[in-house]
Amino acid sequence: MQEFIQYFFSGITNGAIYAVIAIGFSMLYNSTELINFAHGEFVMLGSMCMITFFGSMHLPLIPAIILAIVCVTAAGLLFERLAIRTVKNPEHIVLIIITVGASIFLRGLGMLIWGKDAFSIPPFSSHPPLDIHGAKLLSQSIWIILIFLLTTVGLQLFYKKTLTGKAMEANAISKRAAWIVGIPSRLMVTLAFGLSATMGAVAGVIIAPVTMCSYDMGTMIGLKGFCAAMLGGLGSLWGALIGGFLLGILEAFGVGFVSSGLKDATAFLLLLFILYVRPGGIISSADVKRF
Amino acid sequence: MTRDRIPYAVFTLIVAAAGWYTDNPYYLQTLTFIGINTLLALGLNMLMGYAGQISLGHAAFYGIGAYGTAILTVHWHVSPWLALPGAVAAAMLVACIVGIPTLKLSGYYLGMGTLGFGMIVNILFREWSSVTGGASGFVGIPSLELGPISFSSTKNYFYLVWGFVIFSFILCHRIINSRVGRALRAIHDGEKAAAAVGVDTAKLKLQVFILSAAFSALAGFLYAHMVFFISPESFDFIASIRIVTMVVIGGMASVWGSLIGASLLTLLPEWLHAFSEFEMVVYGLILMIIMIFLPKGLTRGLLDMFERARKNK
Amino acid sequence: MTDNNHPLLQIESVSKAFGGLQALTDVSFSLTQGTITGLIGPNGAGKTTLFNLISGVFPPDTGTIIFNGTGIRNKKSHQLVSLGIARTFQNVELFDSMTALENILVGQHTRTRCGMLGSIVRLPWVAEEEKKARDFAMELLDLIGLREHAYTTSGDLPFGWQRLLELARAMASRPQLMLLDEPASGLNIVETMRLGDLIKKFRGQGVTVLLVEHDMSLTMEISDRIVVLDQGKKIAEGTPRAVQEDEAVIAAYLGTSKNKADG
Ligand SMILES: Nc1ncnc2c1ncn2[C@@H]1O[C@H](COP(=O)(O)OP(=O)(O)O)[C@@H](O)[C@H]1O
Ligand SMILES: [Mg+2]
């Protein structure tokens, strides 16, 4: 029982992280029908910024987090402006290769700035872990889940309550219709890139204390997030949440009861299984074609 | 000799001349790697460029070719020349089994399905250490010999690899310019319409998936017997993405595009060694810039530029 | 087979729903070999859906479709083409990156045999088959007047020609039954007349045609029979003259009021 709860805790902690990353993928997909293969690198940048601002410069926690998120969001906006918007007749596969190029570029940039070493930072607060039936819930896990909740609720409010958010949703549903009622879709795409990078940054910030951060951490975690987004159903925010937690929890039990080498395989086996039995993801939206 | 054979004849001559005049083993080796990568790109181009089906897991077949021959020759003491059809057949079989459910998907879901497959195979290479040597790799793969000819010489290996490349070019050229090739392009342009004119799209997609797996496995075989040591990193997700990039950068649906894409992506890292720690940054930038300014790939893009320059004169 | 009154296609109480939307309800009629049947009805009546059922895109919820005496429920689209059913699409669906000639060659896919191995080995029969296919394709291009554009990329052809090319592509499979989905839409008067002639020529060669068309003068002129659908139900069937005088048909068309039912 104790073991079971322990795995569950680790599952929801990872699940929250995957969910935030998956939301980033889904959000961008909604507005642009594009998968950003550099998304994992934004997570990496978020983590590494935390290493610098919180770990080395010893800024207070909240300013460090905000600064990290602002930096990464700016990088996302810059990426959209310089690389994506400049393509004249964008074909999907071309944009995808551009994001692949960007991921290599950002990884290289990370290596230039932070070197090849792996870093970690202390947890956001030094409370002792909670003890529940002998299983330990680390304080950082609580931070992760709190920030996750804050982010998703914030996002939900943004989409439902603000004009910009509603405009983004409208644009995601139908570009033409949105354009007719005067919503500039160009701007919405930029915004989607920015927000998606923000999600990456948030994920990067919250995992910095629980993982070894290095310039090349983005690939795997990005893939897992992509996996989670697909599991739930690409383009659906609820799908991203479900996919993230499903993946996190199954992976935790995979490590617990099978072997740690199979941890990474769990994600992908699960993915293949879902794709074969329910080709559109758990919450399947309309056909996701393209390429 | 019909007209469409001329480029291949010229190309064969160029390859022969390149082999004849190059003595520097480093250059020969780099050229041989280009050949191996061309096989990879060519195989994927048949699937992606012609039939319009993405695969983000092709490094798995590359790996099955390499590990297949390693296991057969080292553990089972099979002759490499028997291991070649063995490894290729294994990859084709896997492609068939995986392809049947996966090719029902399309777009990103197909991308993700193939990606997941590639990751699982890679994890298998890494974790099944009793057979594959695990993360530390597989050592002691024998060099190739054919009667008196030893392919441990860099030059002979160069000829061997490029022989296979030319053979594959002709093979692909024939398929592309046939009833099957037209049907493939029809699927690319519109799967619904292709089915409506009588193309068995599911069967054909599976066939070309298996064909492209065979090319990748051949490349894997040649790679394994060239470097004698293989490890899982050579066949990971990044490797799969690199094959996709070769195809897109070179030019989709173009046999020569595969050659150009493979050449560029093989040579670029070599040239960029000079940038030492800036290597990755520059590499990423170059990929982005090519795609931004020549979105149809180098082959088409450069031809278009040439055309425009000529017209402006 | 040679019996002229033998029904080539029988549609028996076919229904199809998409989610809650009942696209077709209990539709029955049959097509006599060697005739042209006009299938008309306002937008959303279910005409294209019926075409999709006949060409095997999806199966009907209930009811059966019998082609040449055999049910087609478990047949895939490509198998139906081999059996002799060809179709065109409401929104032209050519292979845009391929030439006009290549489009027609793909149209002959079920009438040629060369497979993956055959194309690699290139035995003499392959070259012969290829030559025959090209000759036939050229004949068809001649028929629609596009011989000079055999090597033009089909996506670059003007729209009207694309429609004709799609028709030729369907004809290339040597069908017994042709399903034409609004072939005249987007064509000018001259092109429409040429289309009418072509369709009649096909009938002359023994091909049975099911024609969905909003251009009433064309439909009424060339059709032997007319079937009228409205909101998924068959509301009338008969000769063009009888249908034009049918109360229910007039009511359905007045309801939408945008179609000119002249005659
Ligand atoms: N694949 C589909 N999925 C959902 N609804 C469909 C589909 N095809 C057609 N419909 C619906 O069925 C009805 C009939 O459409 P259709 O057969 O295209 O009409 P027509 O061709 O007579 O204009 C319409 O309301 C249409 O929206
Ligand atoms: Mg219609």
PDB file of C-alpha atoms and ligand atoms in Angstrom, chain C residues 18 21 23 41-50 52 58 90 181-182, ligand 1:
ATOM      1  CA  PHE C  18     -24.019  10.805 -39.793  1.00  0.00           C
ATOM      2  CA  LEU C  21     -28.149  13.648 -39.143  1.00  0.00           C
ATOM      3  CA  ALA C  23     -28.585  11.856 -44.745  1.00  0.00           C
ATOM      4  CA  GLY C  41     -32.389  17.364 -55.555  1.00  0.00           C
ATOM      5  CA  PRO C  42     -31.557  20.471 -53.570  1.00  0.00           C
ATOM      6  CA  ASN C  43     -28.217  20.875 -51.800  1.00  0.00           C
ATOM      7  CA  GLY C  44     -27.899  18.557 -48.842  1.00  0.00           C
ATOM      8  CA  ALA C  45     -30.431  16.120 -50.292  1.00  0.00           C
ATOM      9  CA  GLY C  46     -27.937  13.277 -49.933  1.00  0.00           C
ATOM     10  CA  LYS C  47     -26.832  12.828 -53.531  1.00  0.00           C
ATOM     11  CA  THR C  48     -23.102  12.793 -52.832  1.00  0.00           C
ATOM     12  CA  THR C  49     -23.707  10.533 -49.852  1.00  0.00           C
ATOM     13  CA  LEU C  50     -25.445   8.061 -52.140  1.00  0.00           C
ATOM     14  CA  ASN C  52     -20.142   7.469 -51.568  1.00  0.00           C
ATOM     15  CA  PHE C  58     -18.558   3.805 -46.474  1.00  0.00           C
ATOM     16  CA  GLN C  90     -18.140  17.167 -56.863  1.00  0.00           C
ATOM     17  CA  ASP C 181     -21.118  14.269 -59.339  1.00  0.00           C
ATOM     18  CA  GLU C 182     -22.058  17.697 -60.717  1.00  0.00           C
TER      19      GLU C 182
HETATM   20  N1  LIG D   1     -18.906  12.454 -44.308  1.00  0.00           N
HETATM   21  C1  LIG D   1     -19.935  13.137 -43.756  1.00  0.00           C
HETATM   22  N2  LIG D   1     -19.972  13.349 -42.420  1.00  0.00           N
HETATM   23  C2  LIG D   1     -20.992  14.027 -41.862  1.00  0.00           C
HETATM   24  N3  LIG D   1     -22.021  14.534 -42.533  1.00  0.00           N
HETATM   25  C3  LIG D   1     -22.049  14.376 -43.868  1.00  0.00           C
HETATM   26  C4  LIG D   1     -21.012  13.664 -44.547  1.00  0.00           C
HETATM   27  N4  LIG D   1     -21.304  13.658 -45.863  1.00  0.00           N
HETATM   28  C5  LIG D   1     -22.454  14.326 -46.003  1.00  0.00           C
HETATM   29  N5  LIG D   1     -22.927  14.748 -44.804  1.00  0.00           N
HETATM   30  C6  LIG D   1     -24.180  15.454 -44.569  1.00  0.00           C
HETATM   31  O1  LIG D   1     -25.208  14.726 -45.183  1.00  0.00           O
HETATM   32  C7  LIG D   1     -26.126  15.596 -45.827  1.00  0.00           C
HETATM   33  C8  LIG D   1     -26.216  15.265 -47.278  1.00  0.00           C
HETATM   34  O2  LIG D   1     -25.039  15.703 -47.903  1.00  0.00           O
HETATM   35  P1  LIG D   1     -24.677  15.405 -49.415  1.00  0.00           P
HETATM   36  O3  LIG D   1     -24.856  13.980 -49.680  1.00  0.00           O
HETATM   37  O4  LIG D   1     -23.324  15.969 -49.662  1.00  0.00           O
HETATM   38  O5  LIG D   1     -25.757  16.285 -50.182  1.00  0.00           O
HETATM   39  P2  LIG D   1     -25.807  16.711 -51.700  1.00  0.00           P
HETATM   40  O6  LIG D   1     -24.675  16.077 -52.414  1.00  0.00           O
HETATM   41  O7  LIG D   1     -27.134  16.221 -52.144  1.00  0.00           O
HETATM   42  O8  LIG D   1     -25.731  18.196 -51.719  1.00  0.00           O
HETATM   43  C9  LIG D   1     -25.633  17.005 -45.581  1.00  0.00           C
HETATM   44  O9  LIG D   1     -26.365  17.545 -44.515  1.00  0.00           O
HETATM   45  C10 LIG D   1     -24.191  16.824 -45.213  1.00  0.00           C
HETATM   46  O10 LIG D   1     -23.784  17.814 -44.309  1.00  0.00           O
END
